[in-house]
């Protein structure tokens, strides 16, 4: 059991290191538990340790460094919460990766083409796009003096984010351990604020992982 546990921990560490430069990536941590065998030495009252096992692999959602990109479609969450996106099978997924794009139909989508929820559509002819710290999305057209609001990006949080189920591609889904999603306005009620033209870096500490 010790060899299997060590192998699992090595895989977790290698995964963390390989994603040290992945936008919005959250490091994983292997948690261990000891194993006891009852009735050691033929005595029912004496238990002898017989190794270690992997109890869980949890996500660490500490804040990553926010890097400025000046790309208006890049958004970082400063604080708690996730962007909600819709997978092709209709499942809701959650991510900290705010490197968004505009689809051919004008919808705000992830780099993998998953639509942000609630949906935000950018009208044709928009010259500029601004996103407020509270998620308000506005565009401005040539010849108009005032911007036009086209939607609001909301933030979703969980009682226990560490319990979210990783799906790859910086996506997580709800689990029994995470609790149900709680969606609200960015920068209110403990939710993080949005920073436009920025991306959150991975929270992996490379030196720490190499020591591990």
mmCIF file of C-alpha atoms in Angstrom:
data_model
loop_
_atom_site.group_PDB
_atom_site.id
_atom_site.type_symbol
_atom_site.label_atom_id
_atom_site.label_comp_id
_atom_site.label_asym_id
_atom_site.label_seq_id
_atom_site.Cartn_x
_atom_site.Cartn_y
_atom_site.Cartn_z
ATOM 1 C CA UNK A 1 0.000 0.000 0.000
ATOM 2 C CA UNK A 2 2.935 2.333 0.698
ATOM 3 C CA UNK A 3 4.271 1.918 -2.848
ATOM 4 C CA UNK A 4 0.844 2.621 -4.343
ATOM 5 C CA UNK A 5 0.433 5.708 -2.149
ATOM 6 C CA UNK A 6 3.868 7.016 -3.090
ATOM 7 C CA UNK A 7 3.105 6.453 -6.765
ATOM 8 C CA UNK A 8 -0.173 8.377 -6.458
ATOM 9 C CA UNK A 9 1.590 11.261 -4.724
ATOM 10 C CA UNK A 10 4.280 11.339 -7.412
ATOM 11 C CA UNK A 11 1.628 11.469 -10.128
ATOM 12 C CA UNK A 12 -0.113 14.364 -8.370
ATOM 13 C CA UNK A 13 3.143 16.285 -8.001
ATOM 14 C CA UNK A 14 4.082 15.687 -11.649
ATOM 15 C CA UNK A 15 0.634 16.874 -12.729
ATOM 16 C CA UNK A 16 1.034 20.059 -10.673
ATOM 17 C CA UNK A 17 4.475 20.811 -12.120
ATOM 18 C CA UNK A 18 3.353 20.192 -15.702
ATOM 19 C CA UNK A 19 0.529 22.725 -15.230
ATOM 20 C CA UNK A 20 2.591 25.415 -13.498
ATOM 21 C CA UNK A 21 1.996 27.732 -16.482
ATOM 22 C CA UNK A 22 -1.631 26.772 -17.145
ATOM 23 C CA UNK A 23 -3.999 29.728 -16.733
ATOM 24 C CA UNK A 24 -6.294 29.351 -13.730
ATOM 25 C CA UNK A 25 -4.925 25.905 -12.818
ATOM 26 C CA UNK A 26 -5.392 24.824 -9.206
ATOM 27 C CA UNK A 27 -2.893 22.464 -7.639
ATOM 28 C CA UNK A 28 -3.918 19.088 -6.264
ATOM 29 C CA UNK A 29 -2.820 17.612 -2.955
ATOM 30 C CA UNK A 30 -2.670 13.926 -2.063
ATOM 31 C CA UNK A 31 -4.003 13.196 1.412
ATOM 32 C CA UNK A 32 -2.921 10.042 3.218
ATOM 33 C CA UNK A 33 -4.322 7.833 5.961
ATOM 34 C CA UNK A 34 -2.617 5.095 7.930
ATOM 35 C CA UNK A 35 -3.731 1.482 7.692
ATOM 36 C CA UNK A 36 -3.972 -0.838 10.687
ATOM 37 C CA UNK A 37 -4.374 -4.595 10.726
ATOM 38 C CA UNK A 38 -6.385 -5.942 13.632
ATOM 39 C CA UNK A 39 -5.171 -8.821 15.756
ATOM 40 C CA UNK A 40 -1.430 -8.351 15.408
ATOM 41 C CA UNK A 41 0.673 -11.085 17.002
ATOM 42 C CA UNK A 42 -2.467 -13.118 17.475
ATOM 43 C CA UNK A 43 -3.812 -10.707 20.076
ATOM 44 C CA UNK A 44 -7.234 -9.240 19.341
ATOM 45 C CA UNK A 45 -6.472 -6.240 21.554
ATOM 46 C CA UNK A 46 -3.303 -5.245 19.689
ATOM 47 C CA UNK A 47 -3.401 -3.463 16.346
ATOM 48 C CA UNK A 48 -0.311 -3.184 14.188
ATOM 49 C CA UNK A 49 0.247 -0.553 11.512
ATOM 50 C CA UNK A 50 0.436 -2.109 8.080
ATOM 51 C CA UNK A 51 1.054 0.828 5.784
ATOM 52 C CA UNK A 52 -0.495 3.906 4.278
ATOM 53 C CA UNK A 53 -3.223 4.535 1.747
ATOM 54 C CA UNK A 54 -4.444 7.488 -0.294
ATOM 55 C CA UNK A 55 -7.459 8.966 1.475
ATOM 56 C CA UNK A 56 -8.231 11.631 -1.131
ATOM 57 C CA UNK A 57 -6.816 13.943 -3.772
ATOM 58 C CA UNK A 58 -8.151 17.434 -3.122
ATOM 59 C CA UNK A 59 -7.945 20.696 -5.038
ATOM 60 C CA UNK A 60 -6.259 23.711 -3.483
ATOM 61 C CA UNK A 61 -8.140 26.869 -4.490
ATOM 62 C CA UNK A 62 -5.759 29.474 -3.148
ATOM 63 C CA UNK A 63 -5.534 32.627 -5.249
ATOM 64 C CA UNK A 64 -3.069 32.618 -8.133
ATOM 65 C CA UNK A 65 -1.132 35.691 -9.237
ATOM 66 C CA UNK A 66 -3.137 38.020 -11.475
ATOM 67 C CA UNK A 67 -1.255 38.953 -14.641
ATOM 68 C CA UNK A 68 -2.302 41.872 -16.837
ATOM 69 C CA UNK A 69 -2.738 41.032 -20.542
ATOM 70 C CA UNK A 70 -4.627 44.108 -21.846
ATOM 71 C CA UNK A 71 -6.869 41.753 -23.832
ATOM 72 C CA UNK A 72 -10.463 42.912 -23.125
ATOM 73 C CA UNK A 73 -11.724 39.319 -23.373
ATOM 74 C CA UNK A 74 -9.404 38.132 -20.588
ATOM 75 C CA UNK A 75 -11.027 38.113 -17.159
ATOM 76 C CA UNK A 76 -9.614 37.187 -13.765
ATOM 77 C CA UNK A 77 -11.516 36.505 -10.561
ATOM 78 C CA UNK A 78 -9.913 38.204 -7.581
ATOM 79 C CA UNK A 79 -11.287 36.229 -4.648
ATOM 80 C CA UNK A 80 -13.751 33.382 -4.320
ATOM 81 C CA UNK A 81 -15.853 31.935 -7.106
ATOM 82 C CA UNK A 82 -15.930 30.422 -10.578
ATOM 83 C CA UNK A 83 -17.203 31.179 -14.044
ATOM 84 C CA UNK A 84 -20.047 28.839 -15.018
ATOM 85 C CA UNK A 85 -20.023 27.293 -18.495
ATOM 86 C CA UNK A 86 -22.269 24.877 -20.351
ATOM 87 C CA UNK A 87 -20.804 21.613 -21.646
ATOM 88 C CA UNK A 88 -22.101 20.045 -24.894
ATOM 89 C CA UNK A 89 -24.120 17.432 -22.953
ATOM 90 C CA UNK A 90 -25.943 20.161 -21.026
ATOM 91 C CA UNK A 91 -23.921 19.740 -17.832
ATOM 92 C CA UNK A 92 -22.872 22.849 -15.918
ATOM 93 C CA UNK A 93 -19.138 23.131 -15.300
ATOM 94 C CA UNK A 94 -17.044 25.674 -13.442
ATOM 95 C CA UNK A 95 -13.662 27.233 -14.159
ATOM 96 C CA UNK A 96 -11.246 29.920 -12.978
ATOM 97 C CA UNK A 97 -9.822 30.265 -16.495
ATOM 98 C CA UNK A 98 -11.174 33.504 -17.917
ATOM 99 C CA UNK A 99 -9.371 33.482 -21.280
ATOM 100 C CA UNK A 100 -12.599 33.962 -23.231
ATOM 101 C CA UNK A 101 -13.344 34.379 -26.919
ATOM 102 C CA UNK A 102 -16.298 35.459 -29.046
ATOM 103 C CA UNK A 103 -17.875 32.708 -31.141
ATOM 104 C CA UNK A 104 -19.025 33.073 -34.753
ATOM 105 C CA UNK A 105 -22.522 33.813 -33.429
ATOM 106 C CA UNK A 106 -21.260 36.498 -31.019
ATOM 107 C CA UNK A 107 -21.484 34.435 -27.837
ATOM 108 C CA UNK A 108 -18.861 34.671 -25.084
ATOM 109 C CA UNK A 109 -17.187 31.257 -24.880
ATOM 110 C CA UNK A 110 -14.158 29.545 -23.352
ATOM 111 C CA UNK A 111 -11.095 28.662 -25.416
ATOM 112 C CA UNK A 112 -12.744 25.239 -25.931
ATOM 113 C CA UNK A 113 -15.959 26.813 -27.227
ATOM 114 C CA UNK A 114 -18.113 26.262 -24.119
ATOM 115 C CA UNK A 115 -20.688 29.022 -23.655
ATOM 116 C CA UNK A 116 -20.464 31.161 -20.531
ATOM 117 C CA UNK A 117 -23.593 31.071 -18.348
ATOM 118 C CA UNK A 118 -25.744 33.098 -18.188
ATOM 119 C CA UNK A 119 -25.160 33.702 -21.870
ATOM 120 C CA UNK A 120 -23.513 36.900 -23.034
ATOM 121 C CA UNK A 121 -23.914 37.893 -26.687
ATOM 122 C CA UNK A 122 -21.779 40.628 -28.222
ATOM 123 C CA UNK A 123 -23.675 42.427 -31.030
ATOM 124 C CA UNK A 124 -22.104 42.883 -34.460
ATOM 125 C CA UNK A 125 -20.430 46.228 -34.906
ATOM 126 C CA UNK A 126 -19.420 46.699 -31.279
ATOM 127 C CA UNK A 127 -16.236 48.768 -31.151
ATOM 128 C CA UNK A 128 -15.286 48.273 -27.502
ATOM 129 C CA UNK A 129 -16.220 45.866 -24.711
ATOM 130 C CA UNK A 130 -15.942 46.627 -21.026
ATOM 131 C CA UNK A 131 -16.566 44.387 -18.009
ATOM 132 C CA UNK A 132 -17.030 45.992 -14.612
ATOM 133 C CA UNK A 133 -15.768 44.538 -11.346
ATOM 134 C CA UNK A 134 -19.378 43.490 -10.645
ATOM 135 C CA UNK A 135 -19.610 41.614 -13.971
ATOM 136 C CA UNK A 136 -21.598 44.209 -15.909
ATOM 137 C CA UNK A 137 -20.823 43.774 -19.621
ATOM 138 C CA UNK A 138 -21.206 46.805 -21.902
ATOM 139 C CA UNK A 139 -20.313 47.557 -25.514
ATOM 140 C CA UNK A 140 -19.991 50.786 -27.438
ATOM 141 C CA UNK A 141 -20.778 51.392 -31.088
ATOM 142 C CA UNK A 142 -19.162 53.900 -33.405
ATOM 143 C CA UNK A 143 -20.940 57.241 -33.322
ATOM 144 C CA UNK A 144 -22.636 56.610 -29.970
ATOM 145 C CA UNK A 145 -21.617 58.530 -26.874
ATOM 146 C CA UNK A 146 -22.913 56.061 -24.280
ATOM 147 C CA UNK A 147 -22.118 52.343 -23.903
ATOM 148 C CA UNK A 148 -24.924 49.790 -24.091
ATOM 149 C CA UNK A 149 -25.239 47.070 -21.431
ATOM 150 C CA UNK A 150 -25.577 43.590 -22.966
ATOM 151 C CA UNK A 151 -25.571 41.366 -19.872
ATOM 152 C CA UNK A 152 -23.980 40.547 -16.550
ATOM 153 C CA UNK A 153 -21.388 37.888 -15.803
ATOM 154 C CA UNK A 154 -22.238 36.133 -12.558
ATOM 155 C CA UNK A 155 -19.930 34.243 -10.216
ATOM 156 C CA UNK A 156 -20.670 30.835 -8.694
ATOM 157 C CA UNK A 157 -19.235 29.596 -5.409
ATOM 158 C CA UNK A 158 -19.448 26.438 -3.295
ATOM 159 C CA UNK A 159 -19.391 25.767 0.424
ATOM 160 C CA UNK A 160 -16.495 23.339 -0.136
ATOM 161 C CA UNK A 161 -14.708 24.076 -3.443
ATOM 162 C CA UNK A 162 -12.074 21.448 -2.585
ATOM 163 C CA UNK A 163 -14.792 18.836 -3.098
ATOM 164 C CA UNK A 164 -15.398 19.764 -6.747
ATOM 165 C CA UNK A 165 -14.793 17.014 -9.282
ATOM 166 C CA UNK A 166 -12.024 17.875 -11.794
ATOM 167 C CA UNK A 167 -12.927 17.167 -15.432
ATOM 168 C CA UNK A 168 -9.753 18.328 -17.191
ATOM 169 C CA UNK A 169 -9.380 21.460 -19.342
ATOM 170 C CA UNK A 170 -9.522 23.589 -16.151
ATOM 171 C CA UNK A 171 -13.128 22.506 -15.606
ATOM 172 C CA UNK A 172 -14.823 21.246 -12.442
ATOM 173 C CA UNK A 173 -18.284 19.867 -11.774
ATOM 174 C CA UNK A 174 -20.455 19.769 -8.696
ATOM 175 C CA UNK A 175 -20.180 16.784 -6.363
ATOM 176 C CA UNK A 176 -21.774 15.651 -3.138
ATOM 177 C CA UNK A 177 -18.727 16.951 -1.284
ATOM 178 C CA UNK A 178 -18.715 20.417 -2.854
ATOM 179 C CA UNK A 179 -22.299 21.249 -2.028
ATOM 180 C CA UNK A 180 -24.709 22.895 -4.489
ATOM 181 C CA UNK A 181 -23.668 25.911 -6.589
ATOM 182 C CA UNK A 182 -24.450 29.350 -5.194
ATOM 183 C CA UNK A 183 -24.545 32.009 -7.902
ATOM 184 C CA UNK A 184 -24.479 35.741 -7.316
ATOM 185 C CA UNK A 185 -23.112 39.126 -8.285
ATOM 186 C CA UNK A 186 -19.344 39.499 -8.417
ATOM 187 C CA UNK A 187 -17.793 41.527 -5.563
ATOM 188 C CA UNK A 188 -20.871 41.075 -3.332
ATOM 189 C CA UNK A 189 -21.566 38.725 -0.410
ATOM 190 C CA UNK A 190 -18.053 37.317 -0.269
ATOM 191 C CA UNK A 191 -17.723 36.629 -3.996
ATOM 192 C CA UNK A 192 -14.602 37.749 -5.841
ATOM 193 C CA UNK A 193 -14.496 40.754 -8.128
ATOM 194 C CA UNK A 194 -13.671 40.670 -11.835
ATOM 195 C CA UNK A 195 -10.589 42.268 -13.356
ATOM 196 C CA UNK A 196 -10.762 42.844 -17.111
ATOM 197 C CA UNK A 197 -7.655 42.515 -19.250
ATOM 198 C CA UNK A 198 -6.117 40.068 -16.789
ATOM 199 C CA UNK A 199 -5.706 36.336 -16.220
ATOM 200 C CA UNK A 200 -5.136 34.374 -13.040
ATOM 201 C CA UNK A 201 -1.950 32.323 -13.143
ATOM 202 C CA UNK A 202 -1.621 28.796 -11.767
ATOM 203 C CA UNK A 203 -1.290 28.651 -7.973
ATOM 204 C CA UNK A 204 1.385 25.936 -8.186
ATOM 205 C CA UNK A 205 4.560 26.684 -6.213
ATOM 206 C CA UNK A 206 7.156 25.023 -8.436
ATOM 207 C CA UNK A 207 9.894 25.010 -5.784
ATOM 208 C CA UNK A 208 7.579 23.358 -3.271
ATOM 209 C CA UNK A 209 6.489 20.749 -5.816
ATOM 210 C CA UNK A 210 10.098 19.959 -6.779
ATOM 211 C CA UNK A 211 10.941 19.437 -3.100
ATOM 212 C CA UNK A 212 7.973 17.068 -2.859
#
